[in-house]
Amino acid sequence: KNQVEQSPQSLIILEGKNCTLQCNYTVSPFSNLRWYKQDTGRGPVSLTIMTFSENTKSNGRYTATLDADTKQSSLHITASQLSDSASYICVVGENTGTASKLTFGTGTRLQVTL
Amino acid sequence: DGGITQSPKYLFRKEGQNVTLSCEQNLNHDAMYWYRQDPGQGLRLIYYSQIVNDFQKGDIAEGYSVSREKKESFPLTVTSAQKNPTAFYLCASSMMDRSYEQYFGPGTRLTVT
């Protein structure tokens, strides 16, 4: 069964600090991996997307890495801000030929405090 | 939230009543999706549609129904057969050949008592 596991479940950091969120997956055949940010009570918003051949992708203070051999990804947030407080969801796409079936992780809840 | 709107944001219903959640998109996307989000669980696919007048069941379709009469609209009906309807419902859309690149709406929180 395809699975996406994220760690930690929750995280509290001080404003200005860096943090790294982890994502391990068993999805096969792998197509792509995406990180979303979801504010409480809102829809997820895409941060980065990586395919098999990409091992890093940046979006401002967010940098995602992908190791397709070990089936691991990480999302690094630099110089955190209060507005970074949200859930971060790792989503892995399975190559089904005609479409990409997505498997969602349960998310990491990040709280940035003063 | 892009060009996807969901209404209403909050919805309350009594047990045994059917309820319809609205999803509209102006992104000219071919495909649309409905997901359910529960605490501590990843998003689960309820139904999806890749073309007008056609749709397929997702992983948890029981107790739900959909229609796709227009490209822009993909309403979801939560029927009384759905045993645990209280949840956060998310609609998404994508281009047909880029189904991994889904754009999400703001969601509807349904509470059934």
mmCIF file of C-alpha atoms in Angstrom:
data_model
loop_
_atom_site.group_PDB
_atom_site.id
_atom_site.type_symbol
_atom_site.label_atom_id
_atom_site.label_comp_id
_atom_site.label_asym_id
_atom_site.label_seq_id
_atom_site.Cartn_x
_atom_site.Cartn_y
_atom_site.Cartn_z
ATOM 1 C CA LYS A 1 0.000 0.000 0.000
ATOM 2 C CA ASN A 2 1.308 3.459 -0.924
ATOM 3 C CA GLN A 3 2.091 5.539 2.123
ATOM 4 C CA VAL A 4 3.493 8.962 2.937
ATOM 5 C CA GLU A 5 4.781 9.524 6.453
ATOM 6 C CA GLN A 6 5.727 12.916 7.816
ATOM 7 C CA SER A 7 7.707 13.868 10.884
ATOM 8 C CA PRO A 8 7.492 15.441 13.294
ATOM 9 C CA GLN A 9 3.733 15.604 13.782
ATOM 10 C CA SER A 10 4.108 19.044 15.309
ATOM 11 C CA LEU A 11 6.870 21.529 15.905
ATOM 12 C CA ILE A 12 7.253 24.793 17.798
ATOM 13 C CA ILE A 13 10.114 27.154 16.957
ATOM 14 C CA LEU A 14 11.089 30.725 17.708
ATOM 15 C CA GLU A 15 10.699 33.375 15.058
ATOM 16 C CA GLY A 16 13.856 33.740 13.018
ATOM 17 C CA LYS A 17 15.003 30.153 13.529
ATOM 18 C CA ASN A 18 15.331 27.529 10.812
ATOM 19 C CA CYS A 19 13.575 24.179 10.752
ATOM 20 C CA THR A 20 13.406 21.034 8.637
ATOM 21 C CA LEU A 21 10.390 18.845 8.064
ATOM 22 C CA GLN A 22 10.694 15.251 6.889
ATOM 23 C CA CYS A 23 8.701 13.116 4.463
ATOM 24 C CA ASN A 24 9.235 9.403 3.765
ATOM 25 C CA TYR A 25 7.208 7.597 1.146
ATOM 26 C CA THR A 26 6.635 4.165 -0.320
ATOM 27 C CA VAL A 27 4.745 5.273 -3.439
ATOM 28 C CA SER A 28 5.696 3.386 -6.562
ATOM 29 C CA PRO A 29 6.105 4.007 -9.420
ATOM 30 C CA PHE A 30 7.109 7.487 -8.339
ATOM 31 C CA SER A 31 6.087 10.441 -10.462
ATOM 32 C CA ASN A 32 6.482 13.611 -8.414
ATOM 33 C CA LEU A 33 6.542 15.029 -4.901
ATOM 34 C CA ARG A 34 4.916 18.228 -3.811
ATOM 35 C CA TRP A 35 4.917 20.229 -0.594
ATOM 36 C CA TYR A 36 1.815 22.215 0.321
ATOM 37 C CA LYS A 37 1.243 24.802 3.039
ATOM 38 C CA GLN A 38 -2.204 24.787 4.649
ATOM 39 C CA ASP A 39 -3.343 27.527 6.992
ATOM 40 C CA THR A 40 -5.978 26.532 9.532
ATOM 41 C CA GLY A 41 -9.402 26.301 7.924
ATOM 42 C CA ARG A 42 -8.056 27.037 4.439
ATOM 43 C CA GLY A 43 -7.179 25.048 1.353
ATOM 44 C CA PRO A 44 -3.602 23.842 0.733
ATOM 45 C CA VAL A 45 -1.326 26.061 -1.332
ATOM 46 C CA SER A 46 1.549 24.608 -3.331
ATOM 47 C CA LEU A 47 5.106 25.470 -2.293
ATOM 48 C CA THR A 48 7.291 23.238 -4.481
ATOM 49 C CA ILE A 49 7.058 20.301 -6.831
ATOM 50 C CA MET A 50 9.858 17.922 -7.799
ATOM 51 C CA THR A 51 10.080 15.137 -10.307
ATOM 52 C CA PHE A 52 12.371 12.101 -10.244
ATOM 53 C CA SER A 53 15.312 13.940 -11.779
ATOM 54 C CA GLU A 54 15.230 16.898 -9.413
ATOM 55 C CA ASN A 55 16.853 16.780 -5.999
ATOM 56 C CA THR A 56 16.266 20.320 -4.801
ATOM 57 C CA LYS A 57 13.783 23.110 -5.413
ATOM 58 C CA SER A 58 13.505 26.479 -3.733
ATOM 59 C CA ASN A 59 10.650 28.924 -3.286
ATOM 60 C CA GLY A 60 11.832 31.939 -1.338
ATOM 61 C CA ARG A 61 12.641 30.813 2.202
ATOM 62 C CA TYR A 62 11.391 27.306 1.480
ATOM 63 C CA THR A 63 13.784 24.693 0.090
ATOM 64 C CA ALA A 64 12.698 21.155 -0.663
ATOM 65 C CA THR A 65 15.055 18.248 -1.269
ATOM 66 C CA LEU A 66 14.346 14.850 -2.737
ATOM 67 C CA ASP A 67 16.316 11.612 -2.537
ATOM 68 C CA ALA A 68 14.489 9.225 -4.847
ATOM 69 C CA ASP A 69 16.828 6.364 -3.950
ATOM 70 C CA THR A 70 15.958 6.436 -0.252
ATOM 71 C CA LYS A 71 12.434 7.772 -0.929
ATOM 72 C CA GLN A 72 12.872 10.709 1.366
ATOM 73 C CA SER A 73 12.158 14.408 1.072
ATOM 74 C CA SER A 74 12.662 17.334 3.372
ATOM 75 C CA LEU A 75 11.353 20.877 3.516
ATOM 76 C CA HIS A 76 13.708 23.422 5.034
ATOM 77 C CA ILE A 77 12.345 26.755 6.208
ATOM 78 C CA THR A 78 14.880 29.502 6.679
ATOM 79 C CA ALA A 79 14.509 32.490 9.019
ATOM 80 C CA SER A 80 10.992 31.530 10.073
ATOM 81 C CA GLN A 81 8.236 34.112 10.374
ATOM 82 C CA LEU A 82 5.015 34.111 12.348
ATOM 83 C CA SER A 83 3.139 33.696 9.069
ATOM 84 C CA ASP A 84 4.864 30.351 8.544
ATOM 85 C CA SER A 85 2.614 28.899 11.254
ATOM 86 C CA ALA A 86 0.579 26.316 9.359
ATOM 87 C CA SER A 87 0.416 22.651 8.449
ATOM 88 C CA TYR A 88 2.840 21.429 5.809
ATOM 89 C CA ILE A 89 1.677 18.509 3.730
ATOM 90 C CA CYS A 90 3.837 16.224 1.619
ATOM 91 C CA VAL A 91 2.052 14.760 -1.403
ATOM 92 C CA VAL A 92 3.493 12.048 -3.626
ATOM 93 C CA GLY A 93 2.211 11.323 -7.110
ATOM 94 C CA GLU A 94 2.126 7.814 -8.543
ATOM 95 C CA ASN A 95 2.623 7.432 -12.262
ATOM 96 C CA THR A 96 -0.448 5.533 -13.427
ATOM 97 C CA GLY A 97 0.036 6.207 -17.101
ATOM 98 C CA THR A 98 -2.965 8.393 -17.842
ATOM 99 C CA ALA A 99 -3.057 10.297 -14.588
ATOM 100 C CA SER A 100 -1.175 10.836 -11.389
ATOM 101 C CA LYS A 101 -2.741 9.274 -8.326
ATOM 102 C CA LEU A 102 -1.836 11.292 -5.245
ATOM 103 C CA THR A 103 -1.065 10.056 -1.759
ATOM 104 C CA PHE A 104 -1.190 12.669 0.974
ATOM 105 C CA GLY A 105 0.787 12.727 4.187
ATOM 106 C CA THR A 106 -0.925 13.705 7.436
ATOM 107 C CA GLY A 107 1.110 16.884 7.683
ATOM 108 C CA THR A 108 3.444 18.577 10.141
ATOM 109 C CA ARG A 109 1.875 21.293 12.242
ATOM 110 C CA LEU A 110 4.379 24.159 12.629
ATOM 111 C CA GLN A 111 3.949 26.929 15.152
ATOM 112 C CA VAL A 112 6.307 29.906 15.061
ATOM 113 C CA THR A 113 6.361 31.952 18.264
ATOM 114 C CA LEU A 114 7.918 35.187 19.481
ATOM 115 C CA ASP B 1 -7.050 29.673 -3.324
ATOM 116 C CA GLY B 2 -6.640 30.593 -6.964
ATOM 117 C CA GLY B 3 -9.740 30.631 -9.109
ATOM 118 C CA ILE B 4 -11.625 27.981 -7.167
ATOM 119 C CA THR B 5 -14.493 28.927 -4.918
ATOM 120 C CA GLN B 6 -16.350 26.761 -2.459
ATOM 121 C CA SER B 7 -19.509 27.678 -0.662
ATOM 122 C CA PRO B 8 -20.550 27.936 1.988
ATOM 123 C CA LYS B 9 -17.477 28.069 4.256
ATOM 124 C CA TYR B 10 -19.412 26.547 7.168
ATOM 125 C CA LEU B 11 -22.433 24.283 6.892
ATOM 126 C CA PHE B 12 -24.560 22.741 9.591
ATOM 127 C CA ARG B 13 -27.099 19.973 9.051
ATOM 128 C CA LYS B 14 -29.167 17.569 11.037
ATOM 129 C CA GLU B 15 -28.482 13.868 10.746
ATOM 130 C CA GLY B 16 -30.528 12.240 8.002
ATOM 131 C CA GLN B 17 -30.529 15.248 5.685
ATOM 132 C CA ASN B 18 -28.747 15.387 2.360
ATOM 133 C CA VAL B 19 -26.547 18.427 1.785
ATOM 134 C CA THR B 20 -24.847 19.766 -1.342
ATOM 135 C CA LEU B 21 -21.479 21.503 -1.324
ATOM 136 C CA SER B 22 -20.657 23.868 -4.140
ATOM 137 C CA CYS B 23 -17.381 24.047 -6.087
ATOM 138 C CA GLU B 24 -16.767 26.419 -8.994
ATOM 139 C CA GLN B 25 -13.550 27.122 -10.909
ATOM 140 C CA ASN B 26 -12.651 29.692 -13.541
ATOM 141 C CA LEU B 27 -9.211 28.280 -14.362
ATOM 142 C CA ASN B 28 -10.475 26.449 -17.456
ATOM 143 C CA HIS B 29 -9.289 23.211 -15.888
ATOM 144 C CA ASP B 30 -10.591 19.946 -17.277
ATOM 145 C CA ALA B 31 -10.352 17.866 -14.125
ATOM 146 C CA MET B 32 -11.958 18.458 -10.753
ATOM 147 C CA TYR B 33 -11.668 16.562 -7.471
ATOM 148 C CA TRP B 34 -13.327 16.273 -4.092
ATOM 149 C CA TYR B 35 -11.353 15.395 -0.970
ATOM 150 C CA ARG B 36 -12.228 14.912 2.637
ATOM 151 C CA GLN B 37 -9.862 15.968 5.423
ATOM 152 C CA ASP B 38 -10.144 14.613 8.963
ATOM 153 C CA PRO B 39 -7.871 15.391 11.942
ATOM 154 C CA GLY B 40 -4.745 13.238 11.933
ATOM 155 C CA GLN B 41 -5.401 11.861 8.459
ATOM 156 C CA GLY B 42 -4.196 12.766 5.018
ATOM 157 C CA LEU B 43 -6.621 14.028 2.409
ATOM 158 C CA ARG B 44 -8.735 11.235 0.966
ATOM 159 C CA LEU B 45 -10.191 11.296 -2.530
ATOM 160 C CA ILE B 46 -13.980 11.037 -2.738
ATOM 161 C CA TYR B 47 -14.736 11.559 -6.438
ATOM 162 C CA TYR B 48 -13.035 13.040 -9.448
ATOM 163 C CA SER B 49 -14.055 14.100 -12.915
ATOM 164 C CA GLN B 50 -11.814 14.504 -15.954
ATOM 165 C CA ILE B 51 -14.470 15.638 -18.386
ATOM 166 C CA VAL B 52 -17.994 17.009 -18.413
ATOM 167 C CA ASN B 53 -20.712 14.429 -17.774
ATOM 168 C CA ASP B 54 -18.195 11.865 -16.544
ATOM 169 C CA PHE B 55 -16.819 11.120 -13.098
ATOM 170 C CA GLN B 56 -15.132 8.295 -11.194
ATOM 171 C CA LYS B 57 -15.218 7.093 -7.618
ATOM 172 C CA GLY B 58 -12.231 7.760 -5.439
ATOM 173 C CA ASP B 59 -11.145 5.862 -2.365
ATOM 174 C CA ILE B 60 -14.098 6.780 -0.137
ATOM 175 C CA ALA B 61 -17.095 7.383 -2.442
ATOM 176 C CA GLU B 62 -19.724 5.581 -0.349
ATOM 177 C CA GLY B 63 -22.407 7.958 0.877
ATOM 178 C CA TYR B 64 -21.490 10.691 -1.603
ATOM 179 C CA SER B 65 -22.672 11.670 -5.065
ATOM 180 C CA VAL B 66 -21.493 14.194 -7.644
ATOM 181 C CA SER B 67 -22.446 15.677 -10.983
ATOM 182 C CA ARG B 68 -20.449 17.433 -13.700
ATOM 183 C CA GLU B 69 -22.918 19.183 -15.978
ATOM 184 C CA LYS B 70 -20.593 22.114 -16.646
ATOM 185 C CA LYS B 71 -16.820 22.318 -16.922
ATOM 186 C CA GLU B 72 -16.717 25.006 -14.232
ATOM 187 C CA SER B 73 -18.851 23.263 -11.637
ATOM 188 C CA PHE B 74 -18.531 20.038 -9.638
ATOM 189 C CA PRO B 75 -21.027 19.921 -6.746
ATOM 190 C CA LEU B 76 -20.784 17.237 -4.073
ATOM 191 C CA THR B 77 -23.839 15.840 -2.284
ATOM 192 C CA VAL B 78 -23.328 14.275 1.110
ATOM 193 C CA THR B 79 -26.201 11.857 1.549
ATOM 194 C CA SER B 80 -27.745 10.457 4.697
ATOM 195 C CA ALA B 81 -25.972 7.182 3.897
ATOM 196 C CA GLN B 82 -22.606 8.707 4.799
ATOM 197 C CA LYS B 83 -22.021 7.468 8.336
ATOM 198 C CA ASN B 84 -19.506 10.106 9.460
ATOM 199 C CA PRO B 85 -20.161 13.207 7.355
ATOM 200 C CA THR B 86 -18.674 15.789 9.710
ATOM 201 C CA ALA B 87 -15.385 16.839 8.109
ATOM 202 C CA PHE B 88 -13.543 19.504 6.135
ATOM 203 C CA TYR B 89 -14.236 19.122 2.419
ATOM 204 C CA LEU B 90 -11.800 20.369 -0.198
ATOM 205 C CA CYS B 91 -12.378 20.776 -3.907
ATOM 206 C CA ALA B 92 -9.469 20.901 -6.358
ATOM 207 C CA SER B 93 -8.915 21.227 -10.083
ATOM 208 C CA SER B 94 -6.150 20.589 -12.589
ATOM 209 C CA MET B 95 -5.377 20.422 -16.263
ATOM 210 C CA MET B 96 -6.110 16.991 -17.700
ATOM 211 C CA ASP B 97 -2.455 16.139 -18.393
ATOM 212 C CA ARG B 98 -1.156 17.673 -15.161
ATOM 213 C CA SER B 99 -3.267 15.902 -12.571
ATOM 214 C CA TYR B 100 -0.402 16.078 -10.075
ATOM 215 C CA GLU B 101 -0.648 19.883 -10.142
ATOM 216 C CA GLN B 102 -3.915 20.395 -8.326
ATOM 217 C CA TYR B 103 -5.147 23.746 -7.115
ATOM 218 C CA PHE B 104 -7.348 23.715 -4.047
ATOM 219 C CA GLY B 105 -10.349 25.748 -3.020
ATOM 220 C CA PRO B 106 -10.765 27.271 0.456
ATOM 221 C CA GLY B 107 -12.807 24.337 1.760
ATOM 222 C CA THR B 108 -16.191 23.825 3.410
ATOM 223 C CA ARG B 109 -16.469 22.657 7.000
ATOM 224 C CA LEU B 110 -19.554 20.474 7.354
ATOM 225 C CA THR B 111 -20.948 19.684 10.778
ATOM 226 C CA VAL B 112 -23.749 17.150 11.094
ATOM 227 C CA THR B 113 -25.474 16.709 14.448
#
